[in-house]
mmCIF file of C-alpha atoms in Angstrom:
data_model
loop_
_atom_site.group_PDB
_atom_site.id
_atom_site.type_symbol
_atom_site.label_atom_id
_atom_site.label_comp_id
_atom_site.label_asym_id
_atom_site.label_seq_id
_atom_site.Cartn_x
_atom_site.Cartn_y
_atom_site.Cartn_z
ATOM 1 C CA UNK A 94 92.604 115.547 85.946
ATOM 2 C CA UNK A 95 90.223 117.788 87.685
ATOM 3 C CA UNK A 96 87.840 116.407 90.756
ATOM 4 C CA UNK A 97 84.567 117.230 88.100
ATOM 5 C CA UNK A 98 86.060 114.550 85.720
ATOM 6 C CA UNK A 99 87.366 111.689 87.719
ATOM 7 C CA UNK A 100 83.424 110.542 87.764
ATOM 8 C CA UNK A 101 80.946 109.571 85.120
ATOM 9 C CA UNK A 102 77.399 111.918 85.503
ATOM 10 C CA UNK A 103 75.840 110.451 87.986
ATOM 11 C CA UNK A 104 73.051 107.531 86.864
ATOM 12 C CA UNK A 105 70.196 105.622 89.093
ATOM 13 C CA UNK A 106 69.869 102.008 89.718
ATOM 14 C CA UNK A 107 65.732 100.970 90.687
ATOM 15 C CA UNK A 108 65.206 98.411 92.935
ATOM 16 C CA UNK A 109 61.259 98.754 93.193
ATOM 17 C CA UNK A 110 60.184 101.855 94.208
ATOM 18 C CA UNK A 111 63.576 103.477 95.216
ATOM 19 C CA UNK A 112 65.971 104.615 93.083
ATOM 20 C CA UNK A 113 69.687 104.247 93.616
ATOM 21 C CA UNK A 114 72.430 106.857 92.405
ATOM 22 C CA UNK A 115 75.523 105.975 91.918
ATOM 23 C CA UNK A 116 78.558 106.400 89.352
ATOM 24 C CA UNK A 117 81.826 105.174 88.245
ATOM 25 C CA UNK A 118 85.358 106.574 87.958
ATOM 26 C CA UNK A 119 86.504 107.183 84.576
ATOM 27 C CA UNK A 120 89.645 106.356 85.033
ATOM 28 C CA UNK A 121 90.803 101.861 85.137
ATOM 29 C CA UNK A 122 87.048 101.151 83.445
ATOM 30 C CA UNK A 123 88.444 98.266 81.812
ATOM 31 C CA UNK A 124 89.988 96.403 85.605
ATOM 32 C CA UNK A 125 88.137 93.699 87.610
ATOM 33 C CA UNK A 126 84.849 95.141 88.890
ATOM 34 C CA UNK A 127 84.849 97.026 92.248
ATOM 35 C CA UNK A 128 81.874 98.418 94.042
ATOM 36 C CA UNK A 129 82.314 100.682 97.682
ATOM 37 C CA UNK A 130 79.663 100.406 99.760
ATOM 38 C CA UNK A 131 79.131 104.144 101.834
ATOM 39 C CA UNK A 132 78.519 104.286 105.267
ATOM 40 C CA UNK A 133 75.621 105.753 107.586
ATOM 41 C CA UNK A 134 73.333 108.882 106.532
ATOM 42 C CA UNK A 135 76.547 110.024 104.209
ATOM 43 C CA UNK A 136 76.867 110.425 100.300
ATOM 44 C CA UNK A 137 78.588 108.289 97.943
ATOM 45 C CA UNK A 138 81.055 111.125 97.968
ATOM 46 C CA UNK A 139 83.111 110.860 101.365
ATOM 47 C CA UNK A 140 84.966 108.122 99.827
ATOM 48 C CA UNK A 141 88.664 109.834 99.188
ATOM 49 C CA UNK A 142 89.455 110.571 95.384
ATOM 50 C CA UNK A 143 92.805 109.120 96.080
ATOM 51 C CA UNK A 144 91.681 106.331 97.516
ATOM 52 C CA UNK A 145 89.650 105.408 94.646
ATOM 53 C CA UNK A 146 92.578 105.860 92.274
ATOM 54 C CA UNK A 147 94.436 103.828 94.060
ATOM 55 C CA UNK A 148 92.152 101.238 93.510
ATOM 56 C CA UNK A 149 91.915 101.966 90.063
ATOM 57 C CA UNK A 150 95.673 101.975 89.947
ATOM 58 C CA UNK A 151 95.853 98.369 90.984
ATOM 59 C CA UNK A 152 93.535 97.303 88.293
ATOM 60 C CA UNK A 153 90.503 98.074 89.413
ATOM 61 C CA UNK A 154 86.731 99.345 88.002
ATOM 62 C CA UNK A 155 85.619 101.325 90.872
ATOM 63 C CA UNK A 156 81.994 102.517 91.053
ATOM 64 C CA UNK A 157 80.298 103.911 94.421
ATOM 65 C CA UNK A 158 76.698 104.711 95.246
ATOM 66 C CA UNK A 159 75.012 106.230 97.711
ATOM 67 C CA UNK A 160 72.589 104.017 100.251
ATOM 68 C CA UNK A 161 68.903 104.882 100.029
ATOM 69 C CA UNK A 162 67.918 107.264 102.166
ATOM 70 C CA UNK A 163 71.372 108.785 101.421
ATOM 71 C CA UNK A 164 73.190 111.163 98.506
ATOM 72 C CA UNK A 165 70.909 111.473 95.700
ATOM 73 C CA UNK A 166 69.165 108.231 95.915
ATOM 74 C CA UNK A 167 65.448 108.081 97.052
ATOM 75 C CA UNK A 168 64.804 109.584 100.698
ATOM 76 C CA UNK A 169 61.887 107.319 102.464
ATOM 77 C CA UNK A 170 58.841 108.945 104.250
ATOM 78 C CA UNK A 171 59.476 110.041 107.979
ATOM 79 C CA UNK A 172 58.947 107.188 110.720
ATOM 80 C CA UNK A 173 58.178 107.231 114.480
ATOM 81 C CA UNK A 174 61.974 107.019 115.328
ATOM 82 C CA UNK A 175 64.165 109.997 114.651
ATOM 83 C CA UNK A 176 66.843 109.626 116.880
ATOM 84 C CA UNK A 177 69.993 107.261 115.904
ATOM 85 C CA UNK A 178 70.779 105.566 119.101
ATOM 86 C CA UNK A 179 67.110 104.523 119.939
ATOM 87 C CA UNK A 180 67.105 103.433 116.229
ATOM 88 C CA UNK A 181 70.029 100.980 116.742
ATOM 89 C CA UNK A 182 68.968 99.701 120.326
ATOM 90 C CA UNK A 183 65.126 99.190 119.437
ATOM 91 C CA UNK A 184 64.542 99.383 115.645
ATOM 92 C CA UNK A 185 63.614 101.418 113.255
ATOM 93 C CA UNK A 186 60.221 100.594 112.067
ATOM 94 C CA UNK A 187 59.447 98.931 109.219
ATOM 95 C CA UNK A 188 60.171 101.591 106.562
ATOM 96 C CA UNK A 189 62.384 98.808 105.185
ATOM 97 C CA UNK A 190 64.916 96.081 106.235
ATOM 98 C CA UNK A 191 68.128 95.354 106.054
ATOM 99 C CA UNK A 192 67.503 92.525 102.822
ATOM 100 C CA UNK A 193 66.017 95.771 100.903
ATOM 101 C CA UNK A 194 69.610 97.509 101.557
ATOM 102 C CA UNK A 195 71.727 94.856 100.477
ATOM 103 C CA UNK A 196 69.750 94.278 97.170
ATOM 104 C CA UNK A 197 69.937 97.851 96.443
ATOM 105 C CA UNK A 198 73.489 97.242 95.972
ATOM 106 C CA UNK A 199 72.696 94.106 93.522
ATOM 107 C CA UNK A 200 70.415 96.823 91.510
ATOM 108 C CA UNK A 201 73.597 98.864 91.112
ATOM 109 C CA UNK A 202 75.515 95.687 89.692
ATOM 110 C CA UNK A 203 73.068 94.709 87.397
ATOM 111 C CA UNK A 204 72.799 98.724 85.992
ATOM 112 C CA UNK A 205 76.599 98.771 85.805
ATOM 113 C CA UNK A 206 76.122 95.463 83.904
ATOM 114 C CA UNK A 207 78.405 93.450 86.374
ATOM 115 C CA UNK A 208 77.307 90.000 87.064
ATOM 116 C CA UNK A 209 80.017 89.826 89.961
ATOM 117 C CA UNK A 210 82.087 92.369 91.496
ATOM 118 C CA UNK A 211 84.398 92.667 94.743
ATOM 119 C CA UNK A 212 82.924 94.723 97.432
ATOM 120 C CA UNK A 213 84.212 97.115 99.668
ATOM 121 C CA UNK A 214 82.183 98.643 102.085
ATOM 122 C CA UNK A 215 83.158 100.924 105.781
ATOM 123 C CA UNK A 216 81.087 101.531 108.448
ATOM 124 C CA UNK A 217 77.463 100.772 108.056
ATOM 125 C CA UNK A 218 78.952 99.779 104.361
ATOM 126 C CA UNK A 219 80.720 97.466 105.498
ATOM 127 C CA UNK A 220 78.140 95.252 107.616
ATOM 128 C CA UNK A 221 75.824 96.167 104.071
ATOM 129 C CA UNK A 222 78.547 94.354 102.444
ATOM 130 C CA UNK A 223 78.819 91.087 104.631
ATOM 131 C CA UNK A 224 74.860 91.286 104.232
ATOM 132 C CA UNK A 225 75.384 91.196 100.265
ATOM 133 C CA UNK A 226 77.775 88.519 100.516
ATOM 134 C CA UNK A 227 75.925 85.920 102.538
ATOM 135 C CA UNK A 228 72.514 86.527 100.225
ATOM 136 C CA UNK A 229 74.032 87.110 97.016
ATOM 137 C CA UNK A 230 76.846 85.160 97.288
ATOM 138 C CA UNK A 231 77.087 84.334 93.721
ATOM 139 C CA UNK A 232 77.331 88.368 92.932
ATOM 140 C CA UNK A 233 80.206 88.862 94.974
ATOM 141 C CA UNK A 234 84.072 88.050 94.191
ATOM 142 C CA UNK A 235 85.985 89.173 97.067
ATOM 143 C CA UNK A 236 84.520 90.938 100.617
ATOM 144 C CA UNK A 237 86.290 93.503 102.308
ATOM 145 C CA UNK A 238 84.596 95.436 105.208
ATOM 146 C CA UNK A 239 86.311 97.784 107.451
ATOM 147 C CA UNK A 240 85.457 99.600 110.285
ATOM 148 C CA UNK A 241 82.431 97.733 110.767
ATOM 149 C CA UNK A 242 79.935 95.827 113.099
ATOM 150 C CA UNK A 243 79.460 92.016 112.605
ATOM 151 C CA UNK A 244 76.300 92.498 109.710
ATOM 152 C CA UNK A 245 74.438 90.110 111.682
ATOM 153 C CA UNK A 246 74.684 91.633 114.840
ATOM 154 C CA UNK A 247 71.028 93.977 116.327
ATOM 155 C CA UNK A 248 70.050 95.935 118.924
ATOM 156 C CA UNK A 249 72.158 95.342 122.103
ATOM 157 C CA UNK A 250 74.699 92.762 120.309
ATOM 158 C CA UNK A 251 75.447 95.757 118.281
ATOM 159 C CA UNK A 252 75.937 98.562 120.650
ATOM 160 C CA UNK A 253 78.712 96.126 122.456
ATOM 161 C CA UNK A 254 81.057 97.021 119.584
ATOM 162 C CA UNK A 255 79.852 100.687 120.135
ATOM 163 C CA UNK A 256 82.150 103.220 122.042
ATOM 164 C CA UNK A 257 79.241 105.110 123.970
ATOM 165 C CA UNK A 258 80.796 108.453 124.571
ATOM 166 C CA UNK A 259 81.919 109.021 120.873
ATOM 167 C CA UNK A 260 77.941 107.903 119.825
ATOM 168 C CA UNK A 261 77.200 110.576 122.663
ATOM 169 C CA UNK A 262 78.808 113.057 121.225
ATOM 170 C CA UNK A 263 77.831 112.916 117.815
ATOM 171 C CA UNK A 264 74.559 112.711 118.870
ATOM 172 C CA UNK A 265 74.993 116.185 120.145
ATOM 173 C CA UNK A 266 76.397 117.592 116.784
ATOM 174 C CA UNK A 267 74.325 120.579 115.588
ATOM 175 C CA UNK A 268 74.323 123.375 113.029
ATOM 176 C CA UNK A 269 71.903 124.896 110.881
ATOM 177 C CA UNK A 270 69.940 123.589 108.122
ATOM 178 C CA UNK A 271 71.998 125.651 105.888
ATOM 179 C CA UNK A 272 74.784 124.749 102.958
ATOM 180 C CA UNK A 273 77.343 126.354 105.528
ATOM 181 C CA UNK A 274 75.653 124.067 108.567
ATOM 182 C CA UNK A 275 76.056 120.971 106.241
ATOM 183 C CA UNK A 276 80.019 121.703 106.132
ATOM 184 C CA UNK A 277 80.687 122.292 109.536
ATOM 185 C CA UNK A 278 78.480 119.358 110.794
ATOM 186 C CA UNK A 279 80.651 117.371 108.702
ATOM 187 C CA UNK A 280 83.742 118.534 109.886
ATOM 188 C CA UNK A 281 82.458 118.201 113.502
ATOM 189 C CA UNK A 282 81.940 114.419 112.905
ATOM 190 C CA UNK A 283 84.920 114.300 110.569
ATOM 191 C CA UNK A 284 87.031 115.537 113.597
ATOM 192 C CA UNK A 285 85.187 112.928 116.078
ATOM 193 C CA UNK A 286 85.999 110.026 113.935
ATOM 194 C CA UNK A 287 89.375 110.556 113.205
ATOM 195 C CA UNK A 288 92.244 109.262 115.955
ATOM 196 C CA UNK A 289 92.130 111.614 119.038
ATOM 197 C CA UNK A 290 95.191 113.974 119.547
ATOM 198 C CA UNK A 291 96.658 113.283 116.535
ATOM 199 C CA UNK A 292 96.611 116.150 113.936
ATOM 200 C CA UNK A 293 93.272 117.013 111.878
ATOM 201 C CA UNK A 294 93.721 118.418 108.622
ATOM 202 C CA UNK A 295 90.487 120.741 108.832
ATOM 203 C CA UNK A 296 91.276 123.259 106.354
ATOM 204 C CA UNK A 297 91.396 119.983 103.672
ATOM 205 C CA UNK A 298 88.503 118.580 105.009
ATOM 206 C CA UNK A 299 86.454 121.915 104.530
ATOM 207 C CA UNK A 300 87.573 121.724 101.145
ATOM 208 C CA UNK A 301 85.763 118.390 100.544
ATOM 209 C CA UNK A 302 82.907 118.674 102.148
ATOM 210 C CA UNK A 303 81.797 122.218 100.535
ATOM 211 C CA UNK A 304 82.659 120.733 97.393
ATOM 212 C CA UNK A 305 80.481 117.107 97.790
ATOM 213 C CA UNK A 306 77.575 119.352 99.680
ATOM 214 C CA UNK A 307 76.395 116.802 101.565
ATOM 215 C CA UNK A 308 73.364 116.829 104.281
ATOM 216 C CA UNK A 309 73.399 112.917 105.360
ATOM 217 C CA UNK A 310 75.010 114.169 108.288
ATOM 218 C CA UNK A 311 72.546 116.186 110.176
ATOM 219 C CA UNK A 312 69.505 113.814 108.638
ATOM 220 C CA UNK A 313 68.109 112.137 111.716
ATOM 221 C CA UNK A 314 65.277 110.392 110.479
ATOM 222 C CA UNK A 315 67.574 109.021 107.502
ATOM 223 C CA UNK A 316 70.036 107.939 109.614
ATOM 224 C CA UNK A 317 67.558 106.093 111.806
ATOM 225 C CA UNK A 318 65.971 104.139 109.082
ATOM 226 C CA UNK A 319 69.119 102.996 107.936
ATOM 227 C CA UNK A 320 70.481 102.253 111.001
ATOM 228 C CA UNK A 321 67.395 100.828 112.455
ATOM 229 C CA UNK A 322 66.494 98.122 109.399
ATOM 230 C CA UNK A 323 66.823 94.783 110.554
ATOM 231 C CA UNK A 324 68.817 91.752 109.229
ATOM 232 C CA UNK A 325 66.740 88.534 109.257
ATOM 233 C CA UNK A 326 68.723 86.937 107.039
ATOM 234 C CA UNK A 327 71.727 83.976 107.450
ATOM 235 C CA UNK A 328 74.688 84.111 110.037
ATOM 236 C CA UNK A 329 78.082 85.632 108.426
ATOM 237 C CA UNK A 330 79.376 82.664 109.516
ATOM 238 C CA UNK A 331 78.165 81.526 106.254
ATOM 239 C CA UNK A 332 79.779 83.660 103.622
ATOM 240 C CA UNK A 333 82.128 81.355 101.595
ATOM 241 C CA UNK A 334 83.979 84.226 99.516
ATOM 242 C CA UNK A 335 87.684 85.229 100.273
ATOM 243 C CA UNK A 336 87.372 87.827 103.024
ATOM 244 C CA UNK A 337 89.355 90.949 104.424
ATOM 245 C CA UNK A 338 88.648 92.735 107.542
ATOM 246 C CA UNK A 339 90.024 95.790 108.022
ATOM 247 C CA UNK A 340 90.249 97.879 111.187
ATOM 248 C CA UNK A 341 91.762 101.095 112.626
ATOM 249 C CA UNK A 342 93.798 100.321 115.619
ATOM 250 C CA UNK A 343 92.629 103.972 117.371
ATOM 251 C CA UNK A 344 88.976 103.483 115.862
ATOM 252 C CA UNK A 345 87.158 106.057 118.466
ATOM 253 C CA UNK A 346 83.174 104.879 117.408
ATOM 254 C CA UNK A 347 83.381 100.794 116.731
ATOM 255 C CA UNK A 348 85.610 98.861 118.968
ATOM 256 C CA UNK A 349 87.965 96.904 117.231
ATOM 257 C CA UNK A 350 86.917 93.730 118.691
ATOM 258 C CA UNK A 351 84.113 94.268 116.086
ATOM 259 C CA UNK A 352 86.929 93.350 113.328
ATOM 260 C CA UNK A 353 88.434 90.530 115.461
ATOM 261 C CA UNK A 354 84.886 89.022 116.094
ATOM 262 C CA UNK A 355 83.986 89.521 112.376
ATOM 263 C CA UNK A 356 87.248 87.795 111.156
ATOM 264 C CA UNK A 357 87.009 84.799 113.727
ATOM 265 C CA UNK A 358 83.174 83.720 112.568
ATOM 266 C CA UNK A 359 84.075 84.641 108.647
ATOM 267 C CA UNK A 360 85.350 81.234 107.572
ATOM 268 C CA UNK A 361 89.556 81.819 106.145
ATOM 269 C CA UNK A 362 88.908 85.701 106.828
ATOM 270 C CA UNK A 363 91.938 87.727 107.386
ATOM 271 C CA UNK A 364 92.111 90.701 109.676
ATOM 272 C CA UNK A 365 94.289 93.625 109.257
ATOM 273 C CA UNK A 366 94.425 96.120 111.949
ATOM 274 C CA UNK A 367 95.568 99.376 110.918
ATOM 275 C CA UNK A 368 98.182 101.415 113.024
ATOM 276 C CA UNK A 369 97.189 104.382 114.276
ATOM 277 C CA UNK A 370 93.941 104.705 111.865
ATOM 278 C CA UNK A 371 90.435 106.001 113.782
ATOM 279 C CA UNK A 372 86.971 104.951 112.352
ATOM 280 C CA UNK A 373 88.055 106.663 108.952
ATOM 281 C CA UNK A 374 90.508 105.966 105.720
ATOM 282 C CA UNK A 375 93.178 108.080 105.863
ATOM 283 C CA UNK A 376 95.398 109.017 103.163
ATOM 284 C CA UNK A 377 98.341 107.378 105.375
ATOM 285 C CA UNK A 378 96.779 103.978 104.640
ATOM 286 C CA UNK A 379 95.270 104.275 101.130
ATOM 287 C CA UNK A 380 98.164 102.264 99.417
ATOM 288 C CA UNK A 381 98.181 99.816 102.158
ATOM 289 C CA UNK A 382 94.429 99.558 101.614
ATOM 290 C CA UNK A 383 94.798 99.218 97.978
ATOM 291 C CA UNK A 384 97.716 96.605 98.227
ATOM 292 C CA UNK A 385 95.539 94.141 100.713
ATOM 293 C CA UNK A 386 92.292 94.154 98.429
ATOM 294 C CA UNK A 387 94.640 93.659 95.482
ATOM 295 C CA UNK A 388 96.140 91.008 96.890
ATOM 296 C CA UNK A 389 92.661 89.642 98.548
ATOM 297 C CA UNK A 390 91.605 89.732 95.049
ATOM 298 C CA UNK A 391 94.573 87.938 93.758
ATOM 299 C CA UNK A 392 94.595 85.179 96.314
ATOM 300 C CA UNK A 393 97.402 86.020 97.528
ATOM 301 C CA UNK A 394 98.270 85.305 101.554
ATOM 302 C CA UNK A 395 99.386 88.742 103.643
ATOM 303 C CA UNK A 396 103.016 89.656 102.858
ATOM 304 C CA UNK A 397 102.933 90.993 106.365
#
């Protein structure tokens, strides 16, 4: 099947005044509901084709979509803050919180017609996700969040989990605001975020990104809204559903103490720390990946 056809045309999702793109692969439509969650400033797209069908492989419906301010969902006005780090230290104004990002996602469900649906979210997805599944907890099936921050945790309690010299340096990423400038800032951060010294596959990566065309990664102000929206809402300590936390072992941006904090307040949560695996989702771990939220899903304990 060809890249072009593994997706449905893309469709929007309105929560208010924003509008929320997102689509579903057309491939396992009739599984258990699945919805991935995207992480900071970057489109729907980044998440691995082979990942998804994977998923989908295991008996899964797998739709994505792409965070506002992100992909082809709405953009907000510019704010005071344009600079990521400050954003995530201080705030980000009140272009909108964290609430309005989790219920985005609940738009999405109720366009795809899903009354419930597992979650899967990395990154800045994945403390989206915990934020979903302690408001909405009747929405969500199963949590799993990798890579990610506790989605409770602000401003300095945060930045703990942060590895400063790898925020440093993508802080310093720059390239023109050109098609070609979006592809090589997003193989710069690829590169950053994947395990140091171990072997980067640019040439592949190239491939990907000219084909998803994707500026999240250069958009400051974007990226500071996002990152910058506040969670006033419950403790994580209070989601109830059956959780998986996963984490990369070599994870050069979030320490993974993150994981190990987010598993020990997460009542039953199970952690999986993955060998050898930066802040990314290789394709070295995409059947392990699939196997654990199949099995999450199932109720099944760990086999390992």
């Amino acid at each position: 099947m060809h890249a072009t056809d593994l997706w449905t045309p893309v469709r929007w999702a309105d929560n208010g005044r924003v509008q929320v793109a997102y689509d579903r692969l057309t491939t396992g439509t009739d599984g258990d509901p699945l919805l991935l969650v995207t992480g900071l400033g970057i489109s729907r797209r980044w998440w691995p084709d082979g990942l998804c069908l994977a998923l989908a492989a295991r008996g899964f419906a797998v739709a994505r979509y792409d965070q506002r301010d992100a992909g082809e969902s709405s953009h907000l006005p510019r704010t005071a803050t344009g600079n990521p780090i400050s954003a995530l230290v201080r705030g980000g104004g009140e272009a909108y919180t964290a609430e309005d990002m989790t219920d985005d996602g609940i738009a999405v469900l109720d366009a795809l017609g899903w009354s419930s649906a597992h979650l899967f979210g990395q990154s800045l997805g994945g403390a989206v996700a915990q934020r979903i599944a302690v408001r909405h907890p009747g929405r969500v099936r199963t949590l799993t969040s990798a890579s990610a921050v506790p989605g409770d945790a602000a401003g300095l309690g945060a930045v703990r989990y942060i590895r400063p010299g790898t925020l440093a340096r993508l802080a310093r990423v720059r390239h023109p605001d050109t098609p070609e400038g979006d592809v090589e800032a997003g193989v710069e951060v690829a590169r950053i975020l994947s395990v140091p010294g171990q072997p980067f596959d640019e040439a592949a990566v190239r491939e990907h990104l000219t084909v998803i065309a994707d500026t999240g990664v250069r958009d400051r102000q974007a990226q500071s809204r996002q990152i910058g929206a506040r969670w006033r809402g419950p403790a994580i300590s209070e989601i109830t559903v059956p959780t998986l936390i996963l984490h990369g072992e070599a994870d050069p941006l979030v320490r993974p103490s993150a994981g190990r904090r987010i598993a020990a307040r997460i009542p039953g949560a199970r952690l999986v720390i993955l060998p050898g695996v930066g802040h990314d989702l290789p394709e070295s771990v995409w059947d392990v990946v699939a196997d654990e939220i199949r099995r999450l899903a199932d109720g099944h304990p760990s086999a390992g």
